[in-house]
Amino acid sequence: EQPEEDFVDALDDLETLPCNCSYVFVCILLPLLNGTINGFLWPGYSLHFAENEWSLVTGGLAIASGCLLRAGTQQLQLRGGYWLIVPMAVIHLVFAVLALIYQTS
């Protein structure tokens, strides 16, 4: 076989991403909403701790434990696949929206 034919055969074997509503919702919209909500709250986090006269070390430990839990959760999602990623993303989004709606201060 010619090298060009190998290249054409390799292109035929490539997977394509579907362009439907399910793909847009799961792979684009949910991560975008989660990232937007998470990023929106971080600037006020240390200010909230300082305003309530709480130790910033406690806030830092909360952030560190959250990052460690996130790393473990991401490994679960990699091993579990979409059937685990989508429900966890929806649960996370629900709790983030509830936290925005029902603020205590």
mmCIF file of N, CA and C in Angstrom:
data_model
loop_
_atom_site.group_PDB
_atom_site.id
_atom_site.type_symbol
_atom_site.label_atom_id
_atom_site.label_comp_id
_atom_site.label_asym_id
_atom_site.label_seq_id
_atom_site.Cartn_x
_atom_site.Cartn_y
_atom_site.Cartn_z
ATOM 1 N N GLU A 1 0.832 -1.194 0.000
ATOM 2 C CA GLU A 1 0.000 0.000 0.000
ATOM 3 C C GLU A 1 0.871 1.249 0.000
ATOM 4 N N GLN A 2 0.316 2.276 -0.549
ATOM 5 C CA GLN A 2 0.995 3.558 -0.598
ATOM 6 C C GLN A 2 0.799 4.281 0.734
ATOM 7 N N PRO A 3 1.745 5.146 1.116
ATOM 8 C CA PRO A 3 1.566 5.922 2.352
ATOM 9 C C PRO A 3 0.313 6.793 2.325
ATOM 10 N N GLU A 4 -0.056 7.267 1.145
ATOM 11 C CA GLU A 4 -1.268 8.095 1.044
ATOM 12 C C GLU A 4 -2.510 7.284 1.381
ATOM 13 N N GLU A 5 -2.542 6.026 0.964
ATOM 14 C CA GLU A 5 -3.694 5.177 1.268
ATOM 15 C C GLU A 5 -3.784 4.887 2.766
ATOM 16 N N ASP A 6 -2.639 4.734 3.431
ATOM 17 C CA ASP A 6 -2.635 4.545 4.881
ATOM 18 C C ASP A 6 -3.204 5.763 5.585
ATOM 19 N N PHE A 7 -2.848 6.936 5.096
ATOM 20 C CA PHE A 7 -3.340 8.180 5.689
ATOM 21 C C PHE A 7 -4.851 8.294 5.508
ATOM 22 N N VAL A 8 -5.337 7.961 4.327
ATOM 23 C CA VAL A 8 -6.779 8.022 4.055
ATOM 24 C C VAL A 8 -7.511 7.004 4.925
ATOM 25 N N ASP A 9 -6.951 5.805 5.073
ATOM 26 C CA ASP A 9 -7.574 4.801 5.938
ATOM 27 C C ASP A 9 -7.607 5.267 7.392
ATOM 28 N N ALA A 10 -6.555 5.932 7.834
ATOM 29 C CA ALA A 10 -6.513 6.446 9.207
ATOM 30 C C ALA A 10 -7.565 7.522 9.404
ATOM 31 N N LEU A 11 -7.787 8.364 8.400
ATOM 32 C CA LEU A 11 -8.819 9.401 8.510
ATOM 33 C C LEU A 11 -10.211 8.789 8.576
ATOM 34 N N ASP A 12 -10.412 7.680 7.876
ATOM 35 C CA ASP A 12 -11.720 7.021 7.918
ATOM 36 C C ASP A 12 -12.009 6.423 9.290
ATOM 37 N N ASP A 13 -10.977 6.082 10.030
ATOM 38 C CA ASP A 13 -11.148 5.472 11.349
ATOM 39 C C ASP A 13 -11.386 6.487 12.460
ATOM 40 N N LEU A 14 -11.223 7.770 12.182
ATOM 41 C CA LEU A 14 -11.388 8.787 13.222
ATOM 42 C C LEU A 14 -12.845 8.873 13.656
ATOM 43 N N GLU A 15 -13.036 9.060 14.932
ATOM 44 C CA GLU A 15 -14.388 9.254 15.452
ATOM 45 C C GLU A 15 -14.776 10.705 15.270
ATOM 46 N N THR A 16 -16.039 10.940 15.058
ATOM 47 C CA THR A 16 -16.528 12.306 14.944
ATOM 48 C C THR A 16 -17.432 12.599 16.128
ATOM 49 N N LEU A 17 -17.455 13.848 16.537
ATOM 50 C CA LEU A 17 -18.316 14.267 17.637
ATOM 51 C C LEU A 17 -19.704 14.566 17.098
ATOM 52 N N PRO A 18 -20.721 14.096 17.795
ATOM 53 C CA PRO A 18 -22.071 14.390 17.324
ATOM 54 C C PRO A 18 -22.408 15.857 17.589
ATOM 55 N N CYS A 19 -23.211 16.406 16.755
ATOM 56 C CA CYS A 19 -23.652 17.791 16.957
ATOM 57 C C CYS A 19 -25.156 17.766 17.178
ATOM 58 N N ASN A 20 -25.550 17.394 18.395
ATOM 59 C CA ASN A 20 -26.972 17.359 18.720
ATOM 60 C C ASN A 20 -27.178 18.036 20.077
ATOM 61 N N CYS A 21 -28.407 18.161 20.484
ATOM 62 C CA CYS A 21 -28.727 18.864 21.729
ATOM 63 C C CYS A 21 -28.124 18.168 22.951
ATOM 64 N N SER A 22 -28.121 16.854 22.960
ATOM 65 C CA SER A 22 -27.566 16.116 24.092
ATOM 66 C C SER A 22 -26.078 16.414 24.256
ATOM 67 N N TYR A 23 -25.342 16.397 23.157
ATOM 68 C CA TYR A 23 -23.909 16.685 23.220
ATOM 69 C C TYR A 23 -23.664 18.112 23.704
ATOM 70 N N VAL A 24 -24.393 19.059 23.168
ATOM 71 C CA VAL A 24 -24.209 20.463 23.563
ATOM 72 C C VAL A 24 -24.511 20.636 25.040
ATOM 73 N N PHE A 25 -25.573 20.016 25.538
ATOM 74 C CA PHE A 25 -25.947 20.150 26.941
ATOM 75 C C PHE A 25 -24.908 19.519 27.862
ATOM 76 N N VAL A 26 -24.509 18.271 27.558
ATOM 77 C CA VAL A 26 -23.626 17.521 28.443
ATOM 78 C C VAL A 26 -22.185 18.010 28.373
ATOM 79 N N CYS A 27 -21.696 18.270 27.186
ATOM 80 C CA CYS A 27 -20.265 18.554 27.019
ATOM 81 C C CYS A 27 -19.923 20.037 26.972
ATOM 82 N N ILE A 28 -20.914 20.892 26.777
ATOM 83 C CA ILE A 28 -20.623 22.323 26.701
ATOM 84 C C ILE A 28 -21.366 23.102 27.779
ATOM 85 N N LEU A 29 -22.689 22.964 27.829
ATOM 86 C CA LEU A 29 -23.485 23.807 28.727
ATOM 87 C C LEU A 29 -23.262 23.499 30.206
ATOM 88 N N LEU A 30 -23.303 22.222 30.611
ATOM 89 C CA LEU A 30 -23.109 21.891 32.024
ATOM 90 C C LEU A 30 -21.731 22.316 32.541
ATOM 91 N N PRO A 31 -20.632 21.988 31.846
ATOM 92 C CA PRO A 31 -19.336 22.464 32.341
ATOM 93 C C PRO A 31 -19.213 23.989 32.353
ATOM 94 N N LEU A 32 -19.813 24.652 31.362
ATOM 95 C CA LEU A 32 -19.763 26.113 31.325
ATOM 96 C C LEU A 32 -20.502 26.722 32.515
ATOM 97 N N LEU A 33 -21.678 26.207 32.819
ATOM 98 C CA LEU A 33 -22.438 26.716 33.962
ATOM 99 C C LEU A 33 -21.721 26.444 35.282
ATOM 100 N N ASN A 34 -21.182 25.235 35.439
ATOM 101 C CA ASN A 34 -20.453 24.913 36.664
ATOM 102 C C ASN A 34 -19.240 25.823 36.838
ATOM 103 N N GLY A 35 -18.480 26.006 35.786
ATOM 104 C CA GLY A 35 -17.302 26.867 35.861
ATOM 105 C C GLY A 35 -17.649 28.318 36.135
ATOM 106 N N THR A 36 -18.719 28.797 35.523
ATOM 107 C CA THR A 36 -19.135 30.188 35.724
ATOM 108 C C THR A 36 -19.570 30.424 37.163
ATOM 109 N N ILE A 37 -20.369 29.526 37.690
ATOM 110 C CA ILE A 37 -20.844 29.691 39.068
ATOM 111 C C ILE A 37 -19.683 29.576 40.050
ATOM 112 N N ASN A 38 -18.797 28.615 39.838
ATOM 113 C CA ASN A 38 -17.653 28.455 40.735
ATOM 114 C C ASN A 38 -16.742 29.674 40.699
ATOM 115 N N GLY A 39 -16.437 30.158 39.520
ATOM 116 C CA GLY A 39 -15.528 31.296 39.391
ATOM 117 C C GLY A 39 -16.133 32.593 39.909
ATOM 118 N N PHE A 40 -17.440 32.686 39.885
ATOM 119 C CA PHE A 40 -18.109 33.911 40.321
ATOM 120 C C PHE A 40 -17.958 34.146 41.827
ATOM 121 N N LEU A 41 -17.894 33.084 42.618
ATOM 122 C CA LEU A 41 -17.893 33.225 44.069
ATOM 123 C C LEU A 41 -16.511 33.413 44.690
ATOM 124 N N TRP A 42 -15.437 32.993 44.024
ATOM 125 C CA TRP A 42 -14.124 32.983 44.649
ATOM 126 C C TRP A 42 -13.596 34.345 45.070
ATOM 127 N N PRO A 43 -13.817 35.427 44.346
ATOM 128 C CA PRO A 43 -13.260 36.712 44.799
ATOM 129 C C PRO A 43 -13.775 37.156 46.173
ATOM 130 N N GLY A 44 -14.994 36.801 46.511
ATOM 131 C CA GLY A 44 -15.536 37.230 47.792
ATOM 132 C C GLY A 44 -15.290 36.261 48.934
ATOM 133 N N TYR A 45 -14.650 35.131 48.655
ATOM 134 C CA TYR A 45 -14.481 34.097 49.666
ATOM 135 C C TYR A 45 -13.637 34.576 50.839
ATOM 136 N N SER A 46 -12.450 35.093 50.561
ATOM 137 C CA SER A 46 -11.583 35.554 51.657
ATOM 138 C C SER A 46 -12.149 36.799 52.314
ATOM 139 N N LEU A 47 -12.837 37.641 51.545
ATOM 140 C CA LEU A 47 -13.471 38.822 52.141
ATOM 141 C C LEU A 47 -14.576 38.414 53.119
ATOM 142 N N HIS A 48 -15.318 37.386 52.780
ATOM 143 C CA HIS A 48 -16.370 36.885 53.667
ATOM 144 C C HIS A 48 -15.766 36.363 54.969
ATOM 145 N N PHE A 49 -14.661 35.626 54.869
ATOM 146 C CA PHE A 49 -13.999 35.120 56.073
ATOM 147 C C PHE A 49 -13.469 36.275 56.922
ATOM 148 N N ALA A 50 -12.863 37.262 56.292
ATOM 149 C CA ALA A 50 -12.312 38.396 57.032
ATOM 150 C C ALA A 50 -13.421 39.213 57.683
ATOM 151 N N GLU A 51 -14.529 39.398 56.981
ATOM 152 C CA GLU A 51 -15.650 40.182 57.515
ATOM 153 C C GLU A 51 -16.261 39.523 58.744
ATOM 154 N N ASN A 52 -16.307 38.216 58.766
ATOM 155 C CA ASN A 52 -16.861 37.483 59.905
ATOM 156 C C ASN A 52 -15.820 37.192 60.976
ATOM 157 N N GLU A 53 -14.625 37.735 60.798
ATOM 158 C CA GLU A 53 -13.508 37.566 61.731
ATOM 159 C C GLU A 53 -13.154 36.093 61.942
ATOM 160 N N TRP A 54 -13.238 35.329 60.860
ATOM 161 C CA TRP A 54 -12.809 33.941 60.884
ATOM 162 C C TRP A 54 -11.370 33.874 60.412
ATOM 163 N N SER A 55 -10.686 32.845 60.800
ATOM 164 C CA SER A 55 -9.304 32.671 60.403
ATOM 165 C C SER A 55 -9.218 32.356 58.904
ATOM 166 N N LEU A 56 -8.333 33.070 58.222
ATOM 167 C CA LEU A 56 -8.134 32.778 56.807
ATOM 168 C C LEU A 56 -7.472 31.423 56.600
ATOM 169 N N VAL A 57 -6.776 30.934 57.633
ATOM 170 C CA VAL A 57 -6.191 29.598 57.552
ATOM 171 C C VAL A 57 -7.305 28.553 57.422
ATOM 172 N N THR A 58 -8.391 28.749 58.158
ATOM 173 C CA THR A 58 -9.528 27.843 58.064
ATOM 174 C C THR A 58 -10.104 27.863 56.654
ATOM 175 N N GLY A 59 -10.191 29.053 56.083
ATOM 176 C CA GLY A 59 -10.665 29.159 54.706
ATOM 177 C C GLY A 59 -9.733 28.462 53.739
ATOM 178 N N GLY A 60 -8.442 28.607 53.945
ATOM 179 C CA GLY A 60 -7.467 27.937 53.100
ATOM 180 C C GLY A 60 -7.544 26.422 53.215
ATOM 181 N N LEU A 61 -7.768 25.933 54.440
ATOM 182 C CA LEU A 61 -7.922 24.483 54.628
ATOM 183 C C LEU A 61 -9.184 23.964 53.939
ATOM 184 N N ALA A 62 -10.232 24.774 53.969
ATOM 185 C CA ALA A 62 -11.462 24.375 53.273
ATOM 186 C C ALA A 62 -11.229 24.296 51.769
ATOM 187 N N ILE A 63 -10.493 25.250 51.239
ATOM 188 C CA ILE A 63 -10.179 25.229 49.807
ATOM 189 C C ILE A 63 -9.295 24.031 49.469
ATOM 190 N N ALA A 64 -8.283 23.777 50.300
ATOM 191 C CA ALA A 64 -7.374 22.662 50.045
ATOM 192 C C ALA A 64 -8.112 21.329 50.086
ATOM 193 N N SER A 65 -8.988 21.149 51.077
ATOM 194 C CA SER A 65 -9.731 19.884 51.147
ATOM 195 C C SER A 65 -10.679 19.748 49.958
ATOM 196 N N GLY A 66 -11.265 20.860 49.530
ATOM 197 C CA GLY A 66 -12.123 20.820 48.346
ATOM 198 C C GLY A 66 -11.366 20.423 47.096
ATOM 199 N N CYS A 67 -10.154 20.950 46.951
ATOM 200 C CA CYS A 67 -9.333 20.589 45.778
ATOM 201 C C CYS A 67 -8.924 19.123 45.820
ATOM 202 N N LEU A 68 -8.613 18.605 47.003
ATOM 203 C CA LEU A 68 -8.261 17.192 47.120
ATOM 204 C C LEU A 68 -9.456 16.294 46.804
ATOM 205 N N LEU A 69 -10.627 16.670 47.305
ATOM 206 C CA LEU A 69 -11.834 15.906 46.995
ATOM 207 C C LEU A 69 -12.149 15.969 45.509
ATOM 208 N N ARG A 70 -11.892 17.121 44.919
ATOM 209 C CA ARG A 70 -12.150 17.275 43.492
ATOM 210 C C ARG A 70 -11.248 16.351 42.676
ATOM 211 N N ALA A 71 -9.990 16.255 43.064
ATOM 212 C CA ALA A 71 -9.070 15.365 42.342
ATOM 213 C C ALA A 71 -9.540 13.912 42.423
ATOM 214 N N GLY A 72 -9.979 13.492 43.596
ATOM 215 C CA GLY A 72 -10.495 12.139 43.744
ATOM 216 C C GLY A 72 -11.774 11.918 42.952
ATOM 217 N N THR A 73 -12.643 12.903 42.956
ATOM 218 C CA THR A 73 -13.895 12.807 42.214
ATOM 219 C C THR A 73 -13.634 12.734 40.719
ATOM 220 N N GLN A 74 -12.656 13.492 40.237
ATOM 221 C CA GLN A 74 -12.339 13.450 38.814
ATOM 222 C C GLN A 74 -11.819 12.073 38.410
ATOM 223 N N GLN A 75 -11.060 11.431 39.284
ATOM 224 C CA GLN A 75 -10.592 10.079 38.981
ATOM 225 C C GLN A 75 -11.767 9.099 38.910
ATOM 226 N N LEU A 76 -12.735 9.259 39.804
ATOM 227 C CA LEU A 76 -13.941 8.426 39.737
ATOM 228 C C LEU A 76 -14.675 8.632 38.420
ATOM 229 N N GLN A 77 -14.765 9.897 37.999
ATOM 230 C CA GLN A 77 -15.458 10.202 36.756
ATOM 231 C C GLN A 77 -14.723 9.628 35.545
ATOM 232 N N LEU A 78 -13.402 9.669 35.568
ATOM 233 C CA LEU A 78 -12.637 9.096 34.459
ATOM 234 C C LEU A 78 -12.854 7.592 34.365
ATOM 235 N N ARG A 79 -12.937 6.938 35.502
ATOM 236 C CA ARG A 79 -13.131 5.492 35.497
ATOM 237 C C ARG A 79 -14.587 5.112 35.222
ATOM 238 N N GLY A 80 -15.518 5.944 35.653
ATOM 239 C CA GLY A 80 -16.936 5.629 35.514
ATOM 240 C C GLY A 80 -17.537 6.017 34.184
ATOM 241 N N GLY A 81 -17.019 7.052 33.560
ATOM 242 C CA GLY A 81 -17.541 7.475 32.264
ATOM 243 C C GLY A 81 -18.740 8.405 32.397
ATOM 244 N N TYR A 82 -19.441 8.534 31.272
ATOM 245 C CA TYR A 82 -20.555 9.483 31.204
ATOM 246 C C TYR A 82 -21.676 9.163 32.179
ATOM 247 N N TRP A 83 -21.925 7.897 32.454
ATOM 248 C CA TRP A 83 -23.036 7.555 33.339
ATOM 249 C C TRP A 83 -22.809 8.084 34.750
ATOM 250 N N LEU A 84 -21.577 8.404 35.096
ATOM 251 C CA LEU A 84 -21.272 8.965 36.408
ATOM 252 C C LEU A 84 -21.051 10.482 36.335
ATOM 253 N N ILE A 85 -20.513 10.961 35.228
ATOM 254 C CA ILE A 85 -20.190 12.381 35.085
ATOM 255 C C ILE A 85 -21.450 13.243 35.065
ATOM 256 N N VAL A 86 -22.423 12.854 34.271
ATOM 257 C CA VAL A 86 -23.616 13.689 34.095
ATOM 258 C C VAL A 86 -24.402 13.854 35.397
ATOM 259 N N PRO A 87 -24.717 12.788 36.138
ATOM 260 C CA PRO A 87 -25.440 12.992 37.397
ATOM 261 C C PRO A 87 -24.646 13.832 38.406
ATOM 262 N N MET A 88 -23.324 13.626 38.467
ATOM 263 C CA MET A 88 -22.526 14.417 39.408
ATOM 264 C C MET A 88 -22.499 15.888 39.010
ATOM 265 N N ALA A 89 -22.431 16.169 37.712
ATOM 266 C CA ALA A 89 -22.445 17.557 37.256
ATOM 267 C C ALA A 89 -23.786 18.222 37.550
ATOM 268 N N VAL A 90 -24.876 17.498 37.368
ATOM 269 C CA VAL A 90 -26.203 18.052 37.645
ATOM 270 C C VAL A 90 -26.364 18.305 39.147
ATOM 271 N N ILE A 91 -25.939 17.356 39.978
ATOM 272 C CA ILE A 91 -26.022 17.540 41.430
ATOM 273 C C ILE A 91 -25.192 18.743 41.864
ATOM 274 N N HIS A 92 -23.997 18.867 41.314
ATOM 275 C CA HIS A 92 -23.135 19.992 41.645
ATOM 276 C C HIS A 92 -23.779 21.308 41.241
ATOM 277 N N LEU A 93 -24.359 21.355 40.067
ATOM 278 C CA LEU A 93 -25.004 22.574 39.594
ATOM 279 C C LEU A 93 -26.194 22.947 40.467
ATOM 280 N N VAL A 94 -26.977 21.961 40.882
ATOM 281 C CA VAL A 94 -28.134 22.221 41.745
ATOM 282 C C VAL A 94 -27.684 22.826 43.076
ATOM 283 N N PHE A 95 -26.658 22.231 43.703
ATOM 284 C CA PHE A 95 -26.189 22.765 44.982
ATOM 285 C C PHE A 95 -25.581 24.157 44.827
ATOM 286 N N ALA A 96 -24.898 24.403 43.720
ATOM 287 C CA ALA A 96 -24.309 25.725 43.502
ATOM 288 C C ALA A 96 -25.405 26.771 43.314
ATOM 289 N N VAL A 97 -26.437 26.445 42.585
ATOM 290 C CA VAL A 97 -27.552 27.394 42.387
ATOM 291 C C VAL A 97 -28.266 27.626 43.713
ATOM 292 N N LEU A 98 -28.492 26.568 44.492
ATOM 293 C CA LEU A 98 -29.141 26.733 45.805
ATOM 294 C C LEU A 98 -28.292 27.615 46.728
ATOM 295 N N ALA A 99 -26.973 27.451 46.669
ATOM 296 C CA ALA A 99 -26.104 28.290 47.485
ATOM 297 C C ALA A 99 -26.182 29.748 47.070
ATOM 298 N N LEU A 100 -26.360 30.000 45.785
ATOM 299 C CA LEU A 100 -26.508 31.386 45.334
ATOM 300 C C LEU A 100 -27.852 31.965 45.750
ATOM 301 N N ILE A 101 -28.897 31.153 45.703
ATOM 302 C CA ILE A 101 -30.248 31.659 46.025
ATOM 303 C C ILE A 101 -30.422 31.872 47.527
ATOM 304 N N TYR A 102 -30.015 30.906 48.327
ATOM 305 C CA TYR A 102 -30.241 30.966 49.776
ATOM 306 C C TYR A 102 -28.972 31.352 50.518
ATOM 307 N N GLN A 103 -28.542 32.570 50.336
ATOM 308 C CA GLN A 103 -27.351 33.062 51.041
ATOM 309 C C GLN A 103 -27.744 33.474 52.456
ATOM 310 N N THR A 104 -26.839 33.268 53.400
ATOM 311 C CA THR A 104 -27.145 33.593 54.793
ATOM 312 C C THR A 104 -26.773 35.020 55.149
ATOM 313 N N SER A 105 -25.948 35.645 54.345
ATOM 314 C CA SER A 105 -25.585 37.036 54.658
ATOM 315 C C SER A 105 -25.461 37.853 53.405
#
